[in-house]
Amino acid sequence: MARRDKRDDIVRAALELIAENGFHGAPIAMIADRAGVGTGTIYRYFANKDLLISKLYQELEEKIQSVIMEGYASEKPIRERFLHLCTALLRYFIENPLDFRYMEQFHNSPYGVAVRRDKILGKKGEPDMYRELFEEGVEQQVIKGIPLAALFALSFGPLLNVARDHILGFITLDDALIARIIEACWDGIRR
Amino acid sequence: MARRDKRDDIVRAALELIAENGFHGAPIAMIADRAGVGTGTIYRYFANKDLLISKLYQELEEKIQSVIMEGYASEKPIRERFLHLCTALLRYFIENPLDFRYMEQFHNSPYGVAVRRDKILGKKGEPDMYRELFEEGVEQQVIKGIPLAALFALSFGPLLNVARDHILGFITLDDALIARIIEACWDGIRR
Amino acid sequence: MARRDKRDDIVRAALELIAENGFHGAPIAMIADRAGVGTGTIYRYFANKDLLISKLYQELEEKIQSVIMEGYASEKPIRERFLHLCTALLRYFIENPLDFRYMEQFHNSPYGVAVRRDKILGKKGEPDMYRELFEEGVEQQVIKGIPLAALFALSFGPLLNVARDHILGFITLDDALIARIIEACWDGIRR
Amino acid sequence: MARRDKRDDIVRAALELIAENGFHGAPIAMIADRAGVGTGTIYRYFANKDLLISKLYQELEEKIQSVIMEGYASEKPIRERFLHLCTALLRYFIENPLDFRYMEQFHNSPYGVAVRRDKILGKKGEPDMYRELFEEGVEQQVIKGIPLAALFALSFGPLLNVARDHILGFITLDDALIARIIEACWDGIRR
DNA sequence: GATGAATGAGCGTTCATTCAT
DNA sequence: CATGAATGAACGCTCATTCAT
C-alpha cells in the first residue's frame, strides 16, 4: 500500500470517529483499528493526537474553501456573492456530513477559539472571502454597519444550525428550502 | 450544613469548572474539592457524572426560562415578544457567562442532541415559548413560512454566536448593539 | 490496613524491584503488584514515579545516616572516627543488600549527579559527617592534603566496590576482612 | 561506503548517545540517525540492541587494554607497574570521557555483573594485567594479602570515582594531582 | 545488502466509581 | 450520612524489532 493511502486511511478513520463520537470517543487505538493500522503507525504520520486533529481540520478547511470558491466571481454584486458562498457552504456540509460534524467538534474545543479569533480579527495576511465580502458590503452600505463578528454570527449561526439539524434529521433541506433560508440570512445582514 | 446547601455547592462547583475547562477539565475529584465535599458525597446526590451534568443543564434551563419570561406578555405583538425574549436571553448570557459556557459545552456533546430534538419537535407536553411564538407568527403570516428548525436556527444561531464572541472578547456588546443584532435576527425571520 | 502500612508496602516493593532489576525492571504495574495494591494507589502516595524514586532515596539516606552515627563520638581521634563511620557503613550495606543496590542504582542515574555534587561541594547548611571529618583531618595534617572529592573517592570507592562484590558473591566479608579493608582505605588517605 | 565504515559509524553513534544520555536516551532509531544509516541496517551488524551494547563494551575494553599496556614492562617492580597502569588508565578516561561514561553505564547494568565476575575470578584463560600484577605483588609480600576483589576495589574504586568527578567538573585533575591520587591508591594496597 | 515504514507490547498516568469506616 | 482511600480499565505514546521493497 502506498504511503499516501495509509495516511489517508488514518485521516479518514479519525474524521469518521471524531465526527460520530467526538474527540472523547475516538481514542488513538480505535482510530488505528478503524484505519487498519497499528497504533504506532499513526505516530509516523502525526507527532501526536493534537496535531492529527489540527492537521485534519486544516485540510478540511482548505478543501471546503476551494469547493465554495468554485464559480465565485468577485465582480458580481455583494448579494449574489453572499448567496453563492452560503449556498455552496451549506450544500457542502449537507453532502459531507462527516466533514461538518468534524468541523463542529473542532470549533467547539480549545483549538477552535484561536481559529475563530483569526477568522474574525484577520490572520497575518491570509485573506478570507467572507471577511472581504462583509467589509466591502458595509462600505457600499449594502450590509448593516455592525461589527464583523455580528455579521459572521448572523450568517454562519443559522447556516451551521440548519446544517446540523438536517444531518440529525430534524429538518430536511431541499434546494428550495436552502434558498429560502439563505435569503433569510441575507435579510438579516442587509441594510 | 443543610442538605440543600451541600447539593448547591456541588452543582456550582461543577458549573464553574465545566464552564471554564470543559468536561475534560472537571474530574469528579476536582469538583468535590472545589465544592468542599468528599468525592463520595457527590454520588449521594447524583448517581453518576452524566446525571450531574444533565441535571445541572435542566436546572440552568429552568432558571433561564424563568428569567426571560419575566415581563413577557403573550398578548403583545409577535415582533415585540420576539425582541423581548431574544434580548432577555442575550442579556442573561452576557451577565452569566459561566451559565452560557456551560450550556454551550452541553449542547456540543452527545447529550445535547436529544435536548435539541425535544426543543424542535416538542417534548411530551412541555410548552416552549419560542416554539409557540414561532408557530403563532407563521400562522399570522408575520414570520416566514419555513420549518420551525429553520426559525430556531435564524434566531438562536446568531444569538449564541455573538454571546460567545462577547464572552471571548472578540466583540463588545452594549445595549445599542444588542438591539441592532436582535433587530437583524428579526429581519431574518420576519416575512 | 493502616495508611502508613500501605505506603510502606509500596516503598518496600519499589526498593526490592529496583534493587533487583534496576529502574527499567520495575514498572509501576509491577511495583503495585508486588505491593499488593492497585496501580492507581501508588499515585495517591507519590505524584509520579520520579518522586517515588527520589523519596525512597532520601528516606534510605536518612536511615543510613542515623545508623552509622550511632556511637559516633566527635571528640575521638580522626582515625578512629573514620574507621567507625566506614565500618558502620559497610556493615549496614552488607546487612541490607537491597538498600545498597538501590542506592547504587540511584547514584548511577541522572538523579545521582546532583546528589553527588551536594555531597562534595556541600549543600546549603546541611552538615555531612564525612566532609567535616575530612576537612578536620586535612587541617590537622593527619589526612593527605588533596581535594575533598579525592578523599571521598579513596574512601567510598573501595567501600562501595567491596560491598557490591560481597553482595554479588565475589568476595565474602567477615569482620576481620572488613577491618583490613577499611584500614587499607585509611592507609590511602592518611598522611 | 565500506562495510567496516558503516559498522564503525553505528558503534560510534551508540557510544556517543549512550555515554551522553544513558541506555534510555539512545533508542535504536536515534543511533541509526546519528550514524547516518537505516534502522534496519543496525540489525545487519548486530542481532539486537543488547549485543550491540555488549560488543561495544568489549571493543572499548580491548582498546583501553592495549593503550594502557603501551610501555608496560613486566620486569619492573610491582609498584612502578601499578603506577604505570593506573596512570595510563586514568589518563585514558580523562582524555576519552565518552568512553569512560559508556563503561560506567555498562558496568552499572545487568550486563556489568557478568563482566565483573570474569575480571575478578578470571575468565577462561584470558589474562588480565591487573590480576597478574596483584597476584604477583601478594606473593612477593609487596601488596597486602587480602582477596583480589578487595585489591581491585582499592585500586579501581578511587580511580573511577575521580575520573567521574573530573568529567562532571567536581574536581580538576592535573598531572600532579593524578600522581598523588594514584600514590594514595598504592598506599592503600601496599603492605 | 540496505532501507525505513509498520508494528504492538508495554510504559507512566488519569479518573469515575466503590465501599469500609 | 459523609468521607476519601483504593481501584483498574483505559488513555496517549515509545521503541525494539521485522520484513517487503
Tab-separated table of N, CA and C in Angstrom, chain A residues 7-130:
chain	number	residue	atom	x	y	z
A	7	ARG	N	-1.784	7.098	5.083
A	7	ARG	CA	-2.095	8.366	5.736
A	7	ARG	C	-3.562	8.709	5.559
A	8	ASP	N	-4.054	8.494	4.370
A	8	ASP	CA	-5.466	8.779	4.106
A	8	ASP	C	-6.379	7.918	4.965
A	9	ASP	N	-6.012	6.656	5.103
A	9	ASP	CA	-6.829	5.767	5.936
A	9	ASP	C	-6.920	6.295	7.371
A	10	ILE	N	-5.780	6.745	7.872
A	10	ILE	CA	-5.750	7.261	9.241
A	10	ILE	C	-6.622	8.499	9.358
A	11	VAL	N	-6.445	9.395	8.409
A	11	VAL	CA	-7.202	10.647	8.454
A	11	VAL	C	-8.701	10.370	8.336
A	12	ARG	N	-9.054	9.459	7.465
A	12	ARG	CA	-10.471	9.156	7.282
A	12	ARG	C	-11.052	8.511	8.542
A	13	ALA	N	-10.294	7.596	9.119
A	13	ALA	CA	-10.774	6.943	10.339
A	13	ALA	C	-10.954	7.972	11.447
A	14	ALA	N	-9.989	8.885	11.564
A	14	ALA	CA	-10.096	9.917	12.604
A	14	ALA	C	-11.320	10.789	12.341
A	15	LEU	N	-11.479	11.169	11.086
A	15	LEU	CA	-12.630	12.011	10.723
A	15	LEU	C	-13.931	11.326	11.111
A	16	GLU	N	-14.075	10.097	10.722
A	16	GLU	CA	-15.317	9.376	10.992
A	16	GLU	C	-15.586	9.261	12.488
A	17	LEU	N	-14.586	8.794	13.195
A	17	LEU	CA	-14.811	8.527	14.623
A	17	LEU	C	-15.038	9.803	15.416
A	18	ILE	N	-14.271	10.821	15.088
A	18	ILE	CA	-14.445	12.072	15.827
A	18	ILE	C	-15.780	12.704	15.456
A	19	ALA	N	-16.140	12.638	14.185
A	19	ALA	CA	-17.429	13.182	13.763
A	19	ALA	C	-18.564	12.456	14.467
A	20	GLU	N	-18.424	11.160	14.573
A	20	GLU	CA	-19.507	10.370	15.161
A	20	GLU	C	-19.547	10.444	16.686
A	21	ASN	N	-18.366	10.412	17.290
A	21	ASN	CA	-18.328	10.262	18.753
A	21	ASN	C	-17.657	11.405	19.501
A	22	GLY	N	-17.156	12.377	18.798
A	22	GLY	CA	-16.412	13.439	19.472
A	22	GLY	C	-14.984	13.026	19.748
A	23	PHE	N	-14.201	13.967	20.235
A	23	PHE	CA	-12.797	13.676	20.495
A	23	PHE	C	-12.664	12.578	21.557
A	24	HIS	N	-13.545	12.658	22.548
A	24	HIS	CA	-13.564	11.632	23.592
A	24	HIS	C	-13.710	10.228	23.034
A	25	GLY	N	-14.603	10.138	22.094
A	25	GLY	CA	-14.976	8.818	21.610
A	25	GLY	C	-14.085	8.305	20.502
A	26	ALA	N	-12.907	8.897	20.395
A	26	ALA	CA	-12.017	8.482	19.323
A	26	ALA	C	-10.592	8.305	19.831
A	27	PRO	N	-10.382	7.331	20.700
A	27	PRO	CA	-9.012	7.075	21.158
A	27	PRO	C	-8.130	6.623	20.007
A	28	ILE	N	-6.872	6.860	20.151
A	28	ILE	CA	-5.903	6.518	19.119
A	28	ILE	C	-6.028	5.046	18.719
A	29	ALA	N	-6.221	4.187	19.698
A	29	ALA	CA	-6.303	2.753	19.400
A	29	ALA	C	-7.487	2.469	18.480
A	30	MET	N	-8.583	3.191	18.709
A	30	MET	CA	-9.774	2.970	17.898
A	30	MET	C	-9.574	3.509	16.481
A	31	ILE	N	-8.925	4.647	16.409
A	31	ILE	CA	-8.632	5.221	15.095
A	31	ILE	C	-7.740	4.255	14.314
A	32	ALA	N	-6.720	3.755	14.989
A	32	ALA	CA	-5.797	2.823	14.332
A	32	ALA	C	-6.553	1.591	13.850
A	33	ASP	N	-7.412	1.110	14.704
A	33	ASP	CA	-8.190	-0.078	14.379
A	33	ASP	C	-9.037	0.158	13.133
A	34	ARG	N	-9.767	1.243	13.164
A	34	ARG	CA	-10.644	1.570	12.037
A	34	ARG	C	-9.832	1.780	10.753
A	35	ALA	N	-8.649	2.347	10.914
A	35	ALA	CA	-7.814	2.620	9.741
A	35	ALA	C	-7.114	1.356	9.256
A	36	GLY	N	-7.142	0.327	10.097
A	36	GLY	CA	-6.469	-0.914	9.707
A	36	GLY	C	-4.957	-0.831	9.828
A	37	VAL	N	-4.486	-0.040	10.793
A	37	VAL	CA	-3.040	0.065	11.020
A	37	VAL	C	-2.742	-0.163	12.498
A	38	GLY	N	-1.485	-0.289	12.824
A	38	GLY	CA	-1.091	-0.383	14.226
A	38	GLY	C	-1.135	0.992	14.870
A	39	THR	N	-1.251	1.006	16.193
A	39	THR	CA	-1.326	2.314	16.847
A	39	THR	C	-0.068	3.133	16.583
A	40	GLY	N	1.050	2.477	16.630
A	40	GLY	CA	2.309	3.177	16.430
A	40	GLY	C	2.398	3.855	15.072
A	41	THR	N	1.733	3.269	14.107
A	41	THR	CA	1.800	3.803	12.747
A	41	THR	C	1.291	5.239	12.681
A	42	ILE	N	0.259	5.516	13.457
A	42	ILE	CA	-0.301	6.867	13.442
A	42	ILE	C	0.772	7.887	13.776
A	43	TYR	N	1.667	7.507	14.673
A	43	TYR	CA	2.698	8.443	15.128
A	43	TYR	C	3.820	8.631	14.112
A	44	ARG	N	3.788	7.818	13.067
A	44	ARG	CA	4.735	8.062	11.987
A	44	ARG	C	4.242	9.204	11.104
A	45	TYR	N	2.947	9.459	11.156
A	45	TYR	CA	2.374	10.482	10.281
A	45	TYR	C	2.035	11.759	11.046
A	46	PHE	N	1.760	11.601	12.344
A	46	PHE	CA	1.396	12.757	13.156
A	46	PHE	C	2.106	12.646	14.505
A	47	ALA	N	2.762	13.715	14.877
A	47	ALA	CA	3.593	13.663	16.081
A	47	ALA	C	2.781	13.324	17.329
A	48	ASN	N	1.541	13.764	17.371
A	48	ASN	CA	0.681	13.401	18.499
A	48	ASN	C	-0.775	13.610	18.102
A	49	LYS	N	-1.674	13.268	18.988
A	49	LYS	CA	-3.094	13.311	18.650
A	49	LYS	C	-3.552	14.736	18.333
A	50	ASP	N	-3.069	15.682	19.095
A	50	ASP	CA	-3.449	17.068	18.846
A	50	ASP	C	-3.107	17.494	17.429
A	51	LEU	N	-1.931	17.104	16.988
A	51	LEU	CA	-1.516	17.502	15.654
A	51	LEU	C	-2.358	16.815	14.584
A	52	LEU	N	-2.708	15.577	14.826
A	52	LEU	CA	-3.598	14.888	13.896
A	52	LEU	C	-4.902	15.657	13.769
A	53	ILE	N	-5.435	16.058	14.907
A	53	ILE	CA	-6.709	16.783	14.933
A	53	ILE	C	-6.596	18.125	14.203
A	54	SER	N	-5.527	18.845	14.490
A	54	SER	CA	-5.361	20.161	13.874
A	54	SER	C	-5.123	20.054	12.378
A	55	LYS	N	-4.288	19.083	12.008
A	55	LYS	CA	-3.970	18.917	10.593
A	55	LYS	C	-5.225	18.531	9.818
A	56	LEU	N	-5.989	17.659	10.374
A	56	LEU	CA	-7.225	17.246	9.720
A	56	LEU	C	-8.146	18.442	9.539
A	57	TYR	N	-8.195	19.287	10.561
A	57	TYR	CA	-9.018	20.487	10.454
A	57	TYR	C	-8.540	21.374	9.299
A	58	GLN	N	-7.249	21.621	9.273
A	58	GLN	CA	-6.703	22.473	8.208
A	58	GLN	C	-7.033	21.935	6.827
A	59	GLU	N	-6.849	20.636	6.683
A	59	GLU	CA	-7.087	20.053	5.362
A	59	GLU	C	-8.555	20.166	4.971
A	60	LEU	N	-9.414	19.955	5.940
A	60	LEU	CA	-10.838	20.098	5.648
A	60	LEU	C	-11.153	21.539	5.248
A	61	GLU	N	-10.597	22.453	6.009
A	61	GLU	CA	-10.867	23.859	5.721
A	61	GLU	C	-10.419	24.227	4.311
A	62	GLU	N	-9.226	23.774	3.957
A	62	GLU	CA	-8.734	24.078	2.610
A	62	GLU	C	-9.631	23.469	1.545
A	63	LYS	N	-10.050	22.240	1.797
A	63	LYS	CA	-10.911	21.563	0.832
A	63	LYS	C	-12.227	22.334	0.667
A	64	ILE	N	-12.807	22.689	1.791
A	64	ILE	CA	-14.083	23.405	1.756
A	64	ILE	C	-13.907	24.745	1.062
A	65	GLN	N	-12.855	25.428	1.458
A	65	GLN	CA	-12.562	26.724	0.859
A	65	GLN	C	-12.533	26.618	-0.665
A	66	SER	N	-11.802	25.628	-1.146
A	66	SER	CA	-11.653	25.528	-2.600
A	66	SER	C	-12.976	25.162	-3.257
A	67	VAL	N	-13.777	24.342	-2.585
A	67	VAL	CA	-15.066	23.960	-3.186
A	67	VAL	C	-16.002	25.152	-3.273
A	68	ILE	N	-16.095	25.919	-2.179
A	68	ILE	CA	-17.071	27.019	-2.220
A	68	ILE	C	-16.603	28.174	-3.104
A	69	MET	N	-15.317	28.188	-3.412
A	69	MET	CA	-14.824	29.250	-4.291
A	69	MET	C	-15.050	28.931	-5.764
A	70	GLU	N	-15.458	27.722	-6.052
A	70	GLU	CA	-15.721	27.363	-7.461
A	70	GLU	C	-16.850	28.228	-8.009
A	71	GLY	N	-16.551	28.907	-9.079
A	71	GLY	CA	-17.580	29.719	-9.718
A	71	GLY	C	-17.849	31.036	-9.017
A	72	TYR	N	-17.040	31.344	-8.009
A	72	TYR	CA	-17.207	32.606	-7.288
A	72	TYR	C	-16.621	33.731	-8.128
A	73	ALA	N	-17.424	34.773	-8.368
A	73	ALA	CA	-16.943	35.886	-9.203
A	73	ALA	C	-16.974	37.156	-8.379
A	74	SER	N	-15.800	37.697	-8.077
A	74	SER	CA	-15.734	38.837	-7.167
A	74	SER	C	-16.262	40.127	-7.790
A	75	GLU	N	-16.566	40.060	-9.101
A	75	GLU	CA	-17.098	41.294	-9.692
A	75	GLU	C	-18.622	41.348	-9.608
A	76	LYS	N	-19.243	40.293	-9.204
A	76	LYS	CA	-20.710	40.296	-9.085
A	76	LYS	C	-21.160	41.094	-7.862
A	77	PRO	N	-22.433	41.404	-7.782
A	77	PRO	CA	-22.937	42.183	-6.646
A	77	PRO	C	-22.751	41.430	-5.325
A	78	ILE	N	-22.669	42.212	-4.271
A	78	ILE	CA	-22.468	41.656	-2.938
A	78	ILE	C	-23.489	40.554	-2.642
A	79	ARG	N	-24.742	40.865	-2.858
A	79	ARG	CA	-25.813	39.924	-2.509
A	79	ARG	C	-25.611	38.578	-3.217
A	80	GLU	N	-25.345	38.673	-4.503
A	80	GLU	CA	-25.184	37.455	-5.282
A	80	GLU	C	-24.005	36.629	-4.760
A	81	ARG	N	-22.926	37.336	-4.455
A	81	ARG	CA	-21.740	36.653	-3.946
A	81	ARG	C	-22.036	36.006	-2.588
A	82	PHE	N	-22.785	36.726	-1.758
A	82	PHE	CA	-23.145	36.170	-0.446
A	82	PHE	C	-23.964	34.890	-0.627
A	83	LEU	N	-24.951	34.979	-1.488
A	83	LEU	CA	-25.803	33.804	-1.715
A	83	LEU	C	-24.961	32.636	-2.237
A	84	HIS	N	-24.061	32.956	-3.141
A	84	HIS	CA	-23.212	31.896	-3.697
A	84	HIS	C	-22.423	31.184	-2.597
A	85	LEU	N	-21.721	31.974	-1.814
A	85	LEU	CA	-20.865	31.388	-0.775
A	85	LEU	C	-21.684	30.569	0.213
A	86	CYS	N	-22.784	31.137	0.667
A	86	CYS	CA	-23.584	30.448	1.675
A	86	CYS	C	-24.190	29.166	1.114
A	87	THR	N	-24.687	29.260	-0.092
A	87	THR	CA	-25.300	28.075	-0.693
A	87	THR	C	-24.264	26.974	-0.871
A	88	ALA	N	-23.116	27.372	-1.392
A	88	ALA	CA	-22.064	26.382	-1.614
A	88	ALA	C	-21.653	25.733	-0.294
A	89	LEU	N	-21.526	26.567	0.728
A	89	LEU	CA	-21.086	26.047	2.029
A	89	LEU	C	-22.126	25.089	2.602
A	90	LEU	N	-23.370	25.508	2.575
A	90	LEU	CA	-24.428	24.672	3.144
A	90	LEU	C	-24.539	23.362	2.374
A	91	ARG	N	-24.476	23.466	1.048
A	91	ARG	CA	-24.531	22.248	0.222
A	91	ARG	C	-23.372	21.316	0.572
A	92	TYR	N	-22.219	21.918	0.704
A	92	TYR	CA	-21.053	21.092	1.030
A	92	TYR	C	-21.288	20.320	2.320
A	93	PHE	N	-21.776	20.998	3.303
A	93	PHE	CA	-21.978	20.353	4.609
A	93	PHE	C	-23.024	19.252	4.523
A	94	ILE	N	-24.076	19.526	3.753
A	94	ILE	CA	-25.143	18.529	3.628
A	94	ILE	C	-24.624	17.288	2.907
A	95	GLU	N	-23.792	17.535	1.929
A	95	GLU	CA	-23.266	16.412	1.147
A	95	GLU	C	-22.104	15.725	1.865
A	96	ASN	N	-21.524	16.391	2.800
A	96	ASN	CA	-20.392	15.826	3.537
A	96	ASN	C	-20.625	15.945	5.040
A	97	PRO	N	-21.601	15.216	5.509
A	97	PRO	CA	-21.990	15.391	6.913
A	97	PRO	C	-20.854	15.100	7.897
A	98	LEU	N	-19.980	14.166	7.555
A	98	LEU	CA	-18.862	13.876	8.465
A	98	LEU	C	-17.947	15.090	8.589
A	99	ASP	N	-17.694	15.708	7.445
A	99	ASP	CA	-16.864	16.902	7.475
A	99	ASP	C	-17.505	17.951	8.371
A	100	PHE	N	-18.803	18.096	8.224
A	100	PHE	CA	-19.492	19.094	9.031
A	100	PHE	C	-19.367	18.801	10.522
A	101	ARG	N	-19.672	17.572	10.873
A	101	ARG	CA	-19.622	17.208	12.284
A	101	ARG	C	-18.221	17.401	12.849
A	102	TYR	N	-17.244	17.077	12.017
A	102	TYR	CA	-15.874	17.241	12.488
A	102	TYR	C	-15.566	18.715	12.755
A	103	MET	N	-15.886	19.546	11.779
A	103	MET	CA	-15.631	20.976	11.937
A	103	MET	C	-16.323	21.503	13.188
A	104	GLU	N	-17.507	21.020	13.433
A	104	GLU	CA	-18.280	21.466	14.584
A	104	GLU	C	-17.560	21.070	15.887
A	105	GLN	N	-17.154	19.816	15.938
A	105	GLN	CA	-16.422	19.341	17.118
A	105	GLN	C	-15.170	20.183	17.342
A	106	PHE	N	-14.515	20.458	16.235
A	106	PHE	CA	-13.266	21.195	16.351
A	106	PHE	C	-13.504	22.614	16.860
A	107	HIS	N	-14.499	23.267	16.248
A	107	HIS	CA	-14.748	24.645	16.660
A	107	HIS	C	-15.139	24.731	18.116
A	108	ASN	N	-15.861	23.714	18.583
A	108	ASN	CA	-16.233	23.742	19.986
A	108	ASN	C	-15.211	22.991	20.819
A	109	SER	N	-14.045	23.510	20.872
A	109	SER	CA	-12.951	22.898	21.614
A	109	SER	C	-11.896	23.981	21.776
A	110	PRO	N	-10.983	23.778	22.678
A	110	PRO	CA	-9.953	24.800	22.886
A	110	PRO	C	-9.291	25.260	21.585
A	111	TYR	N	-9.037	24.306	20.666
A	111	TYR	CA	-8.421	24.688	19.388
A	111	TYR	C	-9.247	25.758	18.689
A	112	GLY	N	-10.562	25.513	18.702
A	112	GLY	CA	-11.471	26.322	17.899
A	112	GLY	C	-11.401	27.796	18.196
A	113	VAL	N	-11.146	28.145	19.437
A	113	VAL	CA	-11.159	29.555	19.817
A	113	VAL	C	-10.137	30.345	19.021
A	114	ALA	N	-8.921	29.842	18.972
A	114	ALA	CA	-7.856	30.543	18.254
A	114	ALA	C	-8.239	30.715	16.790
A	115	VAL	N	-8.763	29.657	16.206
A	115	VAL	CA	-9.151	29.704	14.802
A	115	VAL	C	-10.214	30.775	14.583
A	116	ARG	N	-11.172	30.808	15.493
A	116	ARG	CA	-12.258	31.779	15.387
A	116	ARG	C	-11.723	33.208	15.480
A	117	ARG	N	-10.781	33.397	16.397
A	117	ARG	CA	-10.198	34.728	16.543
A	117	ARG	C	-9.566	35.170	15.226
A	118	ASP	N	-8.784	34.263	14.645
A	118	ASP	CA	-8.120	34.593	13.394
A	118	ASP	C	-9.137	34.961	12.324
A	119	LYS	N	-10.214	34.221	12.280
A	119	LYS	CA	-11.230	34.437	11.244
A	119	LYS	C	-11.851	35.823	11.397
A	120	ILE	N	-12.159	36.182	12.633
A	120	ILE	CA	-12.829	37.461	12.872
A	120	ILE	C	-11.853	38.622	12.787
A	121	LEU	N	-10.725	38.466	13.443
A	121	LEU	CA	-9.788	39.579	13.521
A	121	LEU	C	-8.850	39.635	12.319
A	122	GLY	N	-8.799	38.568	11.548
A	122	GLY	CA	-7.957	38.573	10.366
A	122	GLY	C	-6.552	38.132	10.679
A	123	LYS	N	-6.199	36.994	10.172
A	123	LYS	CA	-4.863	36.475	10.466
A	123	LYS	C	-3.849	37.154	9.557
A	124	LYS	N	-2.608	37.004	9.947
A	124	LYS	CA	-1.470	37.577	9.219
A	124	LYS	C	-1.597	37.345	7.710
A	125	GLY	N	-2.098	38.347	7.035
A	125	GLY	CA	-2.068	38.294	5.578
A	125	GLY	C	-3.039	37.334	4.908
A	126	GLU	N	-3.470	36.315	5.628
A	126	GLU	CA	-4.327	35.339	4.958
A	126	GLU	C	-5.704	35.939	4.664
A	127	PRO	N	-6.112	35.894	3.386
A	127	PRO	CA	-7.386	36.518	3.036
A	127	PRO	C	-8.541	35.582	3.371
A	128	ASP	N	-9.680	36.150	3.702
A	128	ASP	CA	-10.863	35.349	3.960
A	128	ASP	C	-12.001	35.954	3.152
A	129	MET	N	-12.564	35.126	2.277
A	129	MET	CA	-13.600	35.597	1.352
A	129	MET	C	-14.751	36.284	2.089
A	130	TYR	N	-15.177	35.652	3.173
A	130	TYR	CA	-16.318	36.201	3.897
A	130	TYR	C	-15.998	37.572	4.472
